[in-house]
Amino acid sequence: MGVTKTQIFNVEQNQLAIIFKVLSNPARIAILQYISQQDACICNDIVDEIGLAQPTISQHLKELKSIDLIRGEIEGKKVCYCINIPKWTEIQTVLNSFFDNTKSNCC
């Protein structure tokens, strides 16, 4: 979706498109699932758990941070990540609204 085309869609449509774009990669889903199931922030475990190279993981984390879905805290030379619960809840509400407002009118 080009920058000039986003203006013809409403705020909710653009917001959903951004969320779906960020969540469209299975590696990002795996990262979110892993982080969300931990009791504390995750530092270096993500590369070992997911099985992708560090630069690849870093790029996926950057995309997840771009919509504020995760937070990163610097601890020494490490960055530790956790779910940003307020944003997580906001995205859940937006997605629920989208799916709840979809009518079952299939043939």
mmCIF file of C-alpha atoms in Angstrom:
data_model
loop_
_atom_site.group_PDB
_atom_site.id
_atom_site.type_symbol
_atom_site.label_atom_id
_atom_site.label_comp_id
_atom_site.label_asym_id
_atom_site.label_seq_id
_atom_site.Cartn_x
_atom_site.Cartn_y
_atom_site.Cartn_z
ATOM 1 C CA MET A 1 0.000 0.000 0.000
ATOM 2 C CA GLY A 2 1.668 3.196 -1.174
ATOM 3 C CA VAL A 3 1.922 6.230 1.035
ATOM 4 C CA THR A 4 -0.409 8.202 -1.203
ATOM 5 C CA LYS A 5 -3.065 5.457 -1.166
ATOM 6 C CA THR A 6 -3.428 5.221 2.611
ATOM 7 C CA GLN A 7 -5.316 8.510 2.669
ATOM 8 C CA ILE A 8 -8.329 6.979 0.929
ATOM 9 C CA PHE A 9 -8.823 4.527 3.808
ATOM 10 C CA ASN A 10 -10.038 5.329 7.293
ATOM 11 C CA VAL A 11 -7.864 5.258 10.413
ATOM 12 C CA GLU A 12 -9.136 1.839 11.519
ATOM 13 C CA GLN A 13 -8.410 0.274 8.114
ATOM 14 C CA ASN A 14 -4.892 1.682 8.069
ATOM 15 C CA GLN A 15 -4.298 0.595 11.672
ATOM 16 C CA LEU A 16 -5.454 -2.959 10.929
ATOM 17 C CA ALA A 17 -3.262 -3.117 7.813
ATOM 18 C CA ILE A 18 -0.191 -2.127 9.814
ATOM 19 C CA ILE A 19 -0.952 -4.693 12.539
ATOM 20 C CA PHE A 20 -1.564 -7.474 10.010
ATOM 21 C CA LYS A 21 1.608 -6.568 8.119
ATOM 22 C CA VAL A 22 3.750 -6.804 11.252
ATOM 23 C CA LEU A 23 2.071 -10.048 12.331
ATOM 24 C CA SER A 24 2.245 -11.599 8.856
ATOM 25 C CA ASN A 25 5.599 -13.286 9.410
ATOM 26 C CA PRO A 26 5.626 -16.677 11.186
ATOM 27 C CA ALA A 27 8.960 -15.876 12.847
ATOM 28 C CA ARG A 28 7.375 -12.833 14.510
ATOM 29 C CA ILE A 29 4.472 -14.965 15.697
ATOM 30 C CA ALA A 30 6.934 -17.486 17.149
ATOM 31 C CA ILE A 31 8.856 -14.678 18.873
ATOM 32 C CA LEU A 32 5.651 -13.244 20.337
ATOM 33 C CA GLN A 33 4.506 -16.660 21.516
ATOM 34 C CA TYR A 34 7.847 -17.299 23.168
ATOM 35 C CA ILE A 35 8.071 -13.912 24.864
ATOM 36 C CA SER A 36 4.432 -13.980 25.979
ATOM 37 C CA GLN A 37 4.864 -17.333 27.724
ATOM 38 C CA GLN A 38 7.802 -16.233 29.878
ATOM 39 C CA ASP A 39 7.579 -14.982 33.449
ATOM 40 C CA ALA A 40 10.269 -12.334 32.940
ATOM 41 C CA CYS A 41 11.880 -10.320 30.188
ATOM 42 C CA ILE A 42 13.848 -12.324 27.650
ATOM 43 C CA CYS A 43 17.414 -11.342 26.798
ATOM 44 C CA ASN A 44 19.493 -13.751 24.742
ATOM 45 C CA ASP A 45 17.220 -16.790 24.694
ATOM 46 C CA ILE A 46 15.289 -15.762 21.560
ATOM 47 C CA VAL A 47 17.981 -16.773 19.058
ATOM 48 C CA ASP A 48 18.418 -20.183 20.681
ATOM 49 C CA GLU A 49 14.669 -20.750 20.984
ATOM 50 C CA ILE A 50 13.599 -19.622 17.495
ATOM 51 C CA GLY A 51 16.634 -20.949 15.596
ATOM 52 C CA LEU A 52 17.245 -17.957 13.345
ATOM 53 C CA ALA A 53 20.410 -15.866 13.095
ATOM 54 C CA GLN A 54 20.849 -12.943 15.495
ATOM 55 C CA PRO A 55 20.553 -10.273 12.750
ATOM 56 C CA THR A 56 17.305 -11.866 11.538
ATOM 57 C CA ILE A 57 15.878 -11.975 15.053
ATOM 58 C CA SER A 58 16.918 -8.348 15.563
ATOM 59 C CA GLN A 59 15.062 -7.310 12.404
ATOM 60 C CA HIS A 60 11.909 -9.111 13.536
ATOM 61 C CA LEU A 61 12.156 -7.541 16.992
ATOM 62 C CA LYS A 62 12.506 -4.133 15.328
ATOM 63 C CA GLU A 63 9.268 -4.736 13.387
ATOM 64 C CA LEU A 64 7.423 -5.805 16.537
ATOM 65 C CA LYS A 65 8.724 -2.731 18.336
ATOM 66 C CA SER A 66 7.591 -0.523 15.426
ATOM 67 C CA ILE A 67 3.972 -1.010 16.538
ATOM 68 C CA ASP A 68 4.976 -0.908 20.203
ATOM 69 C CA LEU A 69 3.912 -4.520 20.748
ATOM 70 C CA ILE A 70 7.084 -5.341 22.653
ATOM 71 C CA ARG A 71 9.380 -3.304 24.865
ATOM 72 C CA GLY A 72 13.129 -3.565 25.047
ATOM 73 C CA GLU A 73 15.123 -2.647 28.130
ATOM 74 C CA ILE A 74 18.888 -2.321 28.075
ATOM 75 C CA GLU A 75 20.677 -4.309 30.777
ATOM 76 C CA GLY A 76 24.412 -3.838 30.361
ATOM 77 C CA LYS A 77 25.280 -5.018 26.851
ATOM 78 C CA LYS A 78 21.994 -6.911 26.464
ATOM 79 C CA VAL A 79 18.528 -5.812 25.440
ATOM 80 C CA CYS A 80 15.761 -7.675 27.238
ATOM 81 C CA TYR A 81 12.284 -7.879 25.726
ATOM 82 C CA CYS A 82 8.804 -8.259 27.128
ATOM 83 C CA ILE A 83 5.246 -7.829 25.876
ATOM 84 C CA ASN A 84 3.905 -4.282 26.128
ATOM 85 C CA ILE A 85 0.658 -5.285 27.849
ATOM 86 C CA PRO A 86 -1.283 -2.011 27.259
ATOM 87 C CA LYS A 87 -0.528 -2.160 23.520
ATOM 88 C CA TRP A 88 -1.188 -5.925 23.456
ATOM 89 C CA THR A 89 -4.638 -5.269 24.949
ATOM 90 C CA GLU A 90 -5.296 -2.402 22.520
ATOM 91 C CA ILE A 91 -4.420 -4.575 19.511
ATOM 92 C CA GLN A 92 -6.569 -7.387 20.887
ATOM 93 C CA THR A 93 -9.501 -4.960 21.144
ATOM 94 C CA VAL A 94 -8.972 -3.684 17.591
ATOM 95 C CA LEU A 95 -8.781 -7.228 16.183
ATOM 96 C CA ASN A 96 -11.786 -8.419 18.208
ATOM 97 C CA SER A 97 -13.811 -5.479 16.940
ATOM 98 C CA PHE A 98 -12.831 -6.297 13.362
ATOM 99 C CA PHE A 99 -13.784 -9.965 13.681
ATOM 100 C CA ASP A 100 -16.897 -9.335 15.805
ATOM 101 C CA ASN A 101 -18.280 -6.919 13.206
ATOM 102 C CA THR A 102 -17.892 -9.403 10.363
ATOM 103 C CA LYS A 103 -21.202 -10.869 9.332
ATOM 104 C CA SER A 104 -21.610 -14.531 8.449
ATOM 105 C CA ASN A 105 -23.217 -13.987 5.075
ATOM 106 C CA CYS A 106 -21.421 -16.593 3.029
ATOM 107 C CA CYS A 107 -23.342 -18.499 0.324
#
